[in-house]
């Protein structure tokens, strides 16, 4: 089985640098060992779910130096609040793929 | 620990009845035993994550009769495709709450 990182956030009104950072972090995540996929949506809140082969891959991504910088900047600038949940996928099914 | 149902979807262009159904299902989910919370966002794709106390609560919600009807109508009318993942939350942390 595999793992999900569910990142739920509320943004501040500061746009500067946000989209660039978000795109850069997504591109960087995709280069990490153990990365599977990522999906995002935002209205009032934002939800980004990334999928990973194992917990080690998630830990490595969390402590990636560029990602650490983005996390720090996120707290001071872009996010009012956020919540990160790490979850083990136990079952799945789909329709229409 | 608790569980998440990650529902990722792509919509058809048929709006009729969709918002009403989505609101009704959210209200109904909140009445289920074992329900914790729900959060949604949509741009190109939609992501809804609901949180539950245990797998039994998720199973009961999945087989709720009104929810079954919405699932059926979803496949014929509102969704191009969707994926459901059931995941066990193993760890979490937050900022700014």
PDB file of C-alpha atoms in Angstrom:
ATOM      1  CA  UNK A   1       0.000   0.000   0.000  1.00  0.00           C
ATOM      2  CA  UNK A   2       0.961   3.656  -0.159  1.00  0.00           C
ATOM      3  CA  UNK A   3       0.584   6.907   1.749  1.00  0.00           C
ATOM      4  CA  UNK A   4      -1.100  10.276   1.377  1.00  0.00           C
ATOM      5  CA  UNK A   5      -0.136  13.664   2.747  1.00  0.00           C
ATOM      6  CA  UNK A   6      -3.319  15.717   3.076  1.00  0.00           C
ATOM      7  CA  UNK A   7      -2.410  19.401   3.271  1.00  0.00           C
ATOM      8  CA  UNK A   8      -5.381  21.658   4.064  1.00  0.00           C
ATOM      9  CA  UNK A   9      -4.758  25.402   4.243  1.00  0.00           C
ATOM     10  CA  UNK A  10      -6.263  28.854   4.466  1.00  0.00           C
ATOM     11  CA  UNK A  11      -4.326  31.601   2.685  1.00  0.00           C
ATOM     12  CA  UNK A  12      -3.520  35.100   3.780  1.00  0.00           C
ATOM     13  CA  UNK A  13      -4.217  37.875   1.255  1.00  0.00           C
ATOM     14  CA  UNK A  14      -0.564  38.059   0.284  1.00  0.00           C
ATOM     15  CA  UNK A  15      -0.199  36.842  -3.293  1.00  0.00           C
ATOM     16  CA  UNK A  16       3.405  37.833  -3.831  1.00  0.00           C
ATOM     17  CA  UNK A  17       5.542  34.821  -4.572  1.00  0.00           C
ATOM     18  CA  UNK A  18       2.829  32.325  -3.736  1.00  0.00           C
ATOM     19  CA  UNK A  19       2.035  30.870  -7.150  1.00  0.00           C
ATOM     20  CA  UNK A  20       5.706  30.663  -8.039  1.00  0.00           C
ATOM     21  CA  UNK A  21       6.457  28.834  -4.799  1.00  0.00           C
ATOM     22  CA  UNK A  22       3.495  26.464  -5.217  1.00  0.00           C
ATOM     23  CA  UNK A  23       4.554  25.546  -8.740  1.00  0.00           C
ATOM     24  CA  UNK A  24       8.171  25.140  -7.713  1.00  0.00           C
ATOM     25  CA  UNK A  25       7.275  22.903  -4.761  1.00  0.00           C
ATOM     26  CA  UNK A  26       5.047  20.736  -6.941  1.00  0.00           C
ATOM     27  CA  UNK A  27       7.810  20.338  -9.520  1.00  0.00           C
ATOM     28  CA  UNK A  28      10.311  19.565  -6.780  1.00  0.00           C
ATOM     29  CA  UNK A  29       8.018  17.021  -5.088  1.00  0.00           C
ATOM     30  CA  UNK A  30       7.704  15.173  -8.387  1.00  0.00           C
ATOM     31  CA  UNK A  31      11.485  14.716  -8.450  1.00  0.00           C
ATOM     32  CA  UNK A  32      11.621  13.117  -4.995  1.00  0.00           C
ATOM     33  CA  UNK A  33      12.243   9.367  -4.654  1.00  0.00           C
ATOM     34  CA  UNK A  34       9.026   7.618  -3.733  1.00  0.00           C
ATOM     35  CA  UNK A  35       6.739  10.294  -5.153  1.00  0.00           C
ATOM     36  CA  UNK A  36       3.593   8.901  -6.828  1.00  0.00           C
ATOM     37  CA  UNK A  37       1.256  11.800  -7.673  1.00  0.00           C
ATOM     38  CA  UNK A  38      -0.222  15.080  -6.456  1.00  0.00           C
ATOM     39  CA  UNK A  39      -3.573  16.807  -6.802  1.00  0.00           C
ATOM     40  CA  UNK A  40      -4.768  20.224  -5.643  1.00  0.00           C
ATOM     41  CA  UNK A  41      -7.877  22.350  -5.502  1.00  0.00           C
ATOM     42  CA  UNK A  42      -8.649  25.665  -3.820  1.00  0.00           C
ATOM     43  CA  UNK A  43     -11.742  27.771  -3.118  1.00  0.00           C
ATOM     44  CA  UNK A  44     -12.185  29.170   0.387  1.00  0.00           C
ATOM     45  CA  UNK A  45      -9.724  26.540   1.575  1.00  0.00           C
ATOM     46  CA  UNK A  46      -7.043  24.718  -0.323  1.00  0.00           C
ATOM     47  CA  UNK A  47      -6.548  20.979  -0.306  1.00  0.00           C
ATOM     48  CA  UNK A  48      -3.437  19.392  -1.733  1.00  0.00           C
ATOM     49  CA  UNK A  49      -3.023  15.651  -1.503  1.00  0.00           C
ATOM     50  CA  UNK A  50       0.278  14.087  -2.470  1.00  0.00           C
ATOM     51  CA  UNK A  51       0.811  10.341  -2.648  1.00  0.00           C
ATOM     52  CA  UNK A  52       4.011   8.552  -1.676  1.00  0.00           C
ATOM     53  CA  UNK A  53       5.365   5.024  -1.712  1.00  0.00           C
ATOM     54  CA  UNK A  54       6.368   5.001   1.946  1.00  0.00           C
ATOM     55  CA  UNK A  55       6.837   7.090   5.094  1.00  0.00           C
ATOM     56  CA  UNK A  56      10.558   7.528   4.465  1.00  0.00           C
ATOM     57  CA  UNK A  57       9.815   9.315   1.185  1.00  0.00           C
ATOM     58  CA  UNK A  58       7.446  11.665   3.029  1.00  0.00           C
ATOM     59  CA  UNK A  59      10.026  12.357   5.728  1.00  0.00           C
ATOM     60  CA  UNK A  60      12.685  13.081   3.093  1.00  0.00           C
ATOM     61  CA  UNK A  61      10.374  15.475   1.290  1.00  0.00           C
ATOM     62  CA  UNK A  62       9.438  17.202   4.534  1.00  0.00           C
ATOM     63  CA  UNK A  63      13.091  17.856   5.312  1.00  0.00           C
ATOM     64  CA  UNK A  64      14.163  18.822   1.787  1.00  0.00           C
ATOM     65  CA  UNK A  65      16.064  22.104   2.131  1.00  0.00           C
ATOM     66  CA  UNK A  66      14.074  24.072  -0.465  1.00  0.00           C
ATOM     67  CA  UNK A  67      10.857  22.698   0.952  1.00  0.00           C
ATOM     68  CA  UNK A  68      11.908  23.730   4.479  1.00  0.00           C
ATOM     69  CA  UNK A  69      12.460  27.256   3.208  1.00  0.00           C
ATOM     70  CA  UNK A  70       8.982  27.271   1.609  1.00  0.00           C
ATOM     71  CA  UNK A  71       7.442  25.936   4.831  1.00  0.00           C
ATOM     72  CA  UNK A  72       9.071  28.729   6.828  1.00  0.00           C
ATOM     73  CA  UNK A  73       7.965  31.402   4.353  1.00  0.00           C
ATOM     74  CA  UNK A  74       4.506  29.833   4.283  1.00  0.00           C
ATOM     75  CA  UNK A  75       4.099  30.390   8.011  1.00  0.00           C
ATOM     76  CA  UNK A  76       5.239  34.006   7.943  1.00  0.00           C
ATOM     77  CA  UNK A  77       3.604  35.081   4.685  1.00  0.00           C
ATOM     78  CA  UNK A  78       1.199  32.909   2.707  1.00  0.00           C
ATOM     79  CA  UNK A  79      -0.838  30.834   5.146  1.00  0.00           C
ATOM     80  CA  UNK A  80      -3.207  31.872   7.905  1.00  0.00           C
ATOM     81  CA  UNK A  81      -3.293  28.293   9.008  1.00  0.00           C
ATOM     82  CA  UNK A  82      -2.758  24.814   7.713  1.00  0.00           C
ATOM     83  CA  UNK A  83      -3.060  21.234   8.774  1.00  0.00           C
ATOM     84  CA  UNK A  84      -1.014  18.283   7.561  1.00  0.00           C
ATOM     85  CA  UNK A  85      -2.245  14.733   7.924  1.00  0.00           C
ATOM     86  CA  UNK A  86      -0.220  11.690   6.987  1.00  0.00           C
ATOM     87  CA  UNK A  87      -2.403   8.741   6.136  1.00  0.00           C
ATOM     88  CA  UNK A  88      -1.995   5.180   4.966  1.00  0.00           C
ATOM     89  CA  UNK A  89      -4.225   4.270   2.026  1.00  0.00           C
ATOM     90  CA  UNK A  90      -6.065   1.111   2.965  1.00  0.00           C
ATOM     91  CA  UNK A  91      -8.562   0.744   0.145  1.00  0.00           C
ATOM     92  CA  UNK A  92      -9.528   2.482  -3.076  1.00  0.00           C
ATOM     93  CA  UNK A  93     -11.961   2.288  -5.952  1.00  0.00           C
ATOM     94  CA  UNK A  94     -12.739   4.441  -8.929  1.00  0.00           C
ATOM     95  CA  UNK A  95     -15.209   5.233 -11.660  1.00  0.00           C
ATOM     96  CA  UNK A  96     -14.725   6.377 -15.238  1.00  0.00           C
ATOM     97  CA  UNK A  97     -10.950   6.151 -15.658  1.00  0.00           C
TER      98      UNK A  97
ATOM     99  CA  UNK B   1      -6.641   7.307  15.395  1.00  0.00           C
ATOM    100  CA  UNK B   2      -9.208   8.083  12.754  1.00  0.00           C
ATOM    101  CA  UNK B   3      -9.873   7.700   9.040  1.00  0.00           C
ATOM    102  CA  UNK B   4     -10.194   9.851   5.939  1.00  0.00           C
ATOM    103  CA  UNK B   5     -12.189   9.311   2.781  1.00  0.00           C
ATOM    104  CA  UNK B   6     -10.430  11.185  -0.025  1.00  0.00           C
ATOM    105  CA  UNK B   7     -12.867  11.736  -2.894  1.00  0.00           C
ATOM    106  CA  UNK B   8     -11.239  13.189  -6.023  1.00  0.00           C
ATOM    107  CA  UNK B   9     -13.465  13.917  -9.001  1.00  0.00           C
ATOM    108  CA  UNK B  10     -13.794  15.514 -12.403  1.00  0.00           C
ATOM    109  CA  UNK B  11     -17.223  16.930 -13.243  1.00  0.00           C
ATOM    110  CA  UNK B  12     -19.241  16.720 -16.414  1.00  0.00           C
ATOM    111  CA  UNK B  13     -20.739  19.984 -17.687  1.00  0.00           C
ATOM    112  CA  UNK B  14     -24.159  19.104 -16.285  1.00  0.00           C
ATOM    113  CA  UNK B  15     -24.938  21.503 -13.444  1.00  0.00           C
ATOM    114  CA  UNK B  16     -28.558  20.556 -12.926  1.00  0.00           C
ATOM    115  CA  UNK B  17     -29.122  19.214  -9.445  1.00  0.00           C
ATOM    116  CA  UNK B  18     -25.434  19.039  -8.605  1.00  0.00           C
ATOM    117  CA  UNK B  19     -25.107  21.778  -5.993  1.00  0.00           C
ATOM    118  CA  UNK B  20     -28.304  20.707  -4.314  1.00  0.00           C
ATOM    119  CA  UNK B  21     -27.101  17.109  -4.126  1.00  0.00           C
ATOM    120  CA  UNK B  22     -23.639  18.111  -2.859  1.00  0.00           C
ATOM    121  CA  UNK B  23     -25.146  20.237  -0.080  1.00  0.00           C
ATOM    122  CA  UNK B  24     -27.640  17.547   0.821  1.00  0.00           C
ATOM    123  CA  UNK B  25     -24.950  14.858   0.985  1.00  0.00           C
ATOM    124  CA  UNK B  26     -22.732  17.022   3.157  1.00  0.00           C
ATOM    125  CA  UNK B  27     -25.615  17.725   5.542  1.00  0.00           C
ATOM    126  CA  UNK B  28     -26.490  14.028   5.610  1.00  0.00           C
ATOM    127  CA  UNK B  29     -22.881  12.945   6.199  1.00  0.00           C
ATOM    128  CA  UNK B  30     -22.744  15.230   9.232  1.00  0.00           C
ATOM    129  CA  UNK B  31     -25.672  13.346  10.758  1.00  0.00           C
ATOM    130  CA  UNK B  32     -23.989   9.939  10.469  1.00  0.00           C
ATOM    131  CA  UNK B  33     -22.620   8.206  13.563  1.00  0.00           C
ATOM    132  CA  UNK B  34     -18.832   8.433  13.605  1.00  0.00           C
ATOM    133  CA  UNK B  35     -18.644  11.528  11.395  1.00  0.00           C
ATOM    134  CA  UNK B  36     -15.876  13.960  12.412  1.00  0.00           C
ATOM    135  CA  UNK B  37     -15.572  16.658   9.726  1.00  0.00           C
ATOM    136  CA  UNK B  38     -15.528  17.375   6.007  1.00  0.00           C
ATOM    137  CA  UNK B  39     -13.662  19.786   3.747  1.00  0.00           C
ATOM    138  CA  UNK B  40     -13.960  20.466   0.018  1.00  0.00           C
ATOM    139  CA  UNK B  41     -12.329  22.476  -2.729  1.00  0.00           C
ATOM    140  CA  UNK B  42     -12.768  22.504  -6.476  1.00  0.00           C
ATOM    141  CA  UNK B  43     -11.007  24.044  -9.485  1.00  0.00           C
ATOM    142  CA  UNK B  44     -10.253  21.782 -12.454  1.00  0.00           C
ATOM    143  CA  UNK B  45     -10.696  18.842 -10.137  1.00  0.00           C
ATOM    144  CA  UNK B  46     -12.633  18.538  -6.934  1.00  0.00           C
ATOM    145  CA  UNK B  47     -11.246  17.141  -3.712  1.00  0.00           C
ATOM    146  CA  UNK B  48     -13.502  16.346  -0.783  1.00  0.00           C
ATOM    147  CA  UNK B  49     -12.005  14.811   2.318  1.00  0.00           C
ATOM    148  CA  UNK B  50     -14.301  13.541   5.042  1.00  0.00           C
ATOM    149  CA  UNK B  51     -13.014  12.283   8.380  1.00  0.00           C
ATOM    150  CA  UNK B  52     -14.518   9.416  10.341  1.00  0.00           C
ATOM    151  CA  UNK B  53     -13.978   7.704  13.674  1.00  0.00           C
ATOM    152  CA  UNK B  54     -13.701   4.205  12.227  1.00  0.00           C
ATOM    153  CA  UNK B  55     -14.150   2.037   9.138  1.00  0.00           C
ATOM    154  CA  UNK B  56     -17.612   0.924  10.183  1.00  0.00           C
ATOM    155  CA  UNK B  57     -18.834   4.525  10.082  1.00  0.00           C
ATOM    156  CA  UNK B  58     -17.442   4.864   6.539  1.00  0.00           C
ATOM    157  CA  UNK B  59     -19.100   1.627   5.456  1.00  0.00           C
ATOM    158  CA  UNK B  60     -22.435   2.761   6.910  1.00  0.00           C
ATOM    159  CA  UNK B  61     -22.191   6.075   5.125  1.00  0.00           C
ATOM    160  CA  UNK B  62     -21.265   4.391   1.849  1.00  0.00           C
ATOM    161  CA  UNK B  63     -24.382   2.216   2.034  1.00  0.00           C
ATOM    162  CA  UNK B  64     -26.781   4.923   3.254  1.00  0.00           C
ATOM    163  CA  UNK B  65     -29.805   4.746   0.952  1.00  0.00           C
ATOM    164  CA  UNK B  66     -29.871   8.447  -0.012  1.00  0.00           C
ATOM    165  CA  UNK B  67     -26.129   8.382  -0.531  1.00  0.00           C
ATOM    166  CA  UNK B  68     -26.443   5.294  -2.759  1.00  0.00           C
ATOM    167  CA  UNK B  69     -28.936   7.174  -4.894  1.00  0.00           C
ATOM    168  CA  UNK B  70     -26.552  10.141  -5.183  1.00  0.00           C
ATOM    169  CA  UNK B  71     -23.673   7.797  -6.092  1.00  0.00           C
ATOM    170  CA  UNK B  72     -25.753   6.261  -8.868  1.00  0.00           C
ATOM    171  CA  UNK B  73     -26.851   9.642 -10.220  1.00  0.00           C
ATOM    172  CA  UNK B  74     -23.258  10.863  -9.926  1.00  0.00           C
ATOM    173  CA  UNK B  75     -22.071   8.156 -12.303  1.00  0.00           C
ATOM    174  CA  UNK B  76     -24.759   8.799 -14.913  1.00  0.00           C
ATOM    175  CA  UNK B  77     -24.873  12.590 -14.704  1.00  0.00           C
ATOM    176  CA  UNK B  78     -22.436  14.682 -12.689  1.00  0.00           C
ATOM    177  CA  UNK B  79     -19.034  13.013 -12.767  1.00  0.00           C
ATOM    178  CA  UNK B  80     -16.747  12.161 -15.643  1.00  0.00           C
ATOM    179  CA  UNK B  81     -14.628  10.184 -13.252  1.00  0.00           C
ATOM    180  CA  UNK B  82     -13.812   9.919  -9.599  1.00  0.00           C
ATOM    181  CA  UNK B  83     -11.562   8.072  -7.240  1.00  0.00           C
ATOM    182  CA  UNK B  84     -12.216   7.194  -3.624  1.00  0.00           C
ATOM    183  CA  UNK B  85      -9.397   6.378  -1.240  1.00  0.00           C
ATOM    184  CA  UNK B  86      -9.924   5.244   2.324  1.00  0.00           C
ATOM    185  CA  UNK B  87      -6.970   6.068   4.516  1.00  0.00           C
ATOM    186  CA  UNK B  88      -5.945   5.740   8.129  1.00  0.00           C
ATOM    187  CA  UNK B  89      -4.556   8.935   9.640  1.00  0.00           C
ATOM    188  CA  UNK B  90      -1.245   8.061  11.227  1.00  0.00           C
ATOM    189  CA  UNK B  91       0.151  11.447  12.136  1.00  0.00           C
ATOM    190  CA  UNK B  92      -0.830  15.107  11.984  1.00  0.00           C
ATOM    191  CA  UNK B  93       0.412  18.560  12.813  1.00  0.00           C
ATOM    192  CA  UNK B  94      -0.849  22.041  12.213  1.00  0.00           C
ATOM    193  CA  UNK B  95      -0.011  25.713  12.155  1.00  0.00           C
ATOM    194  CA  UNK B  96      -2.025  28.771  13.083  1.00  0.00           C
ATOM    195  CA  UNK B  97      -5.160  27.240  14.588  1.00  0.00           C
TER     196      UNK B  97
END
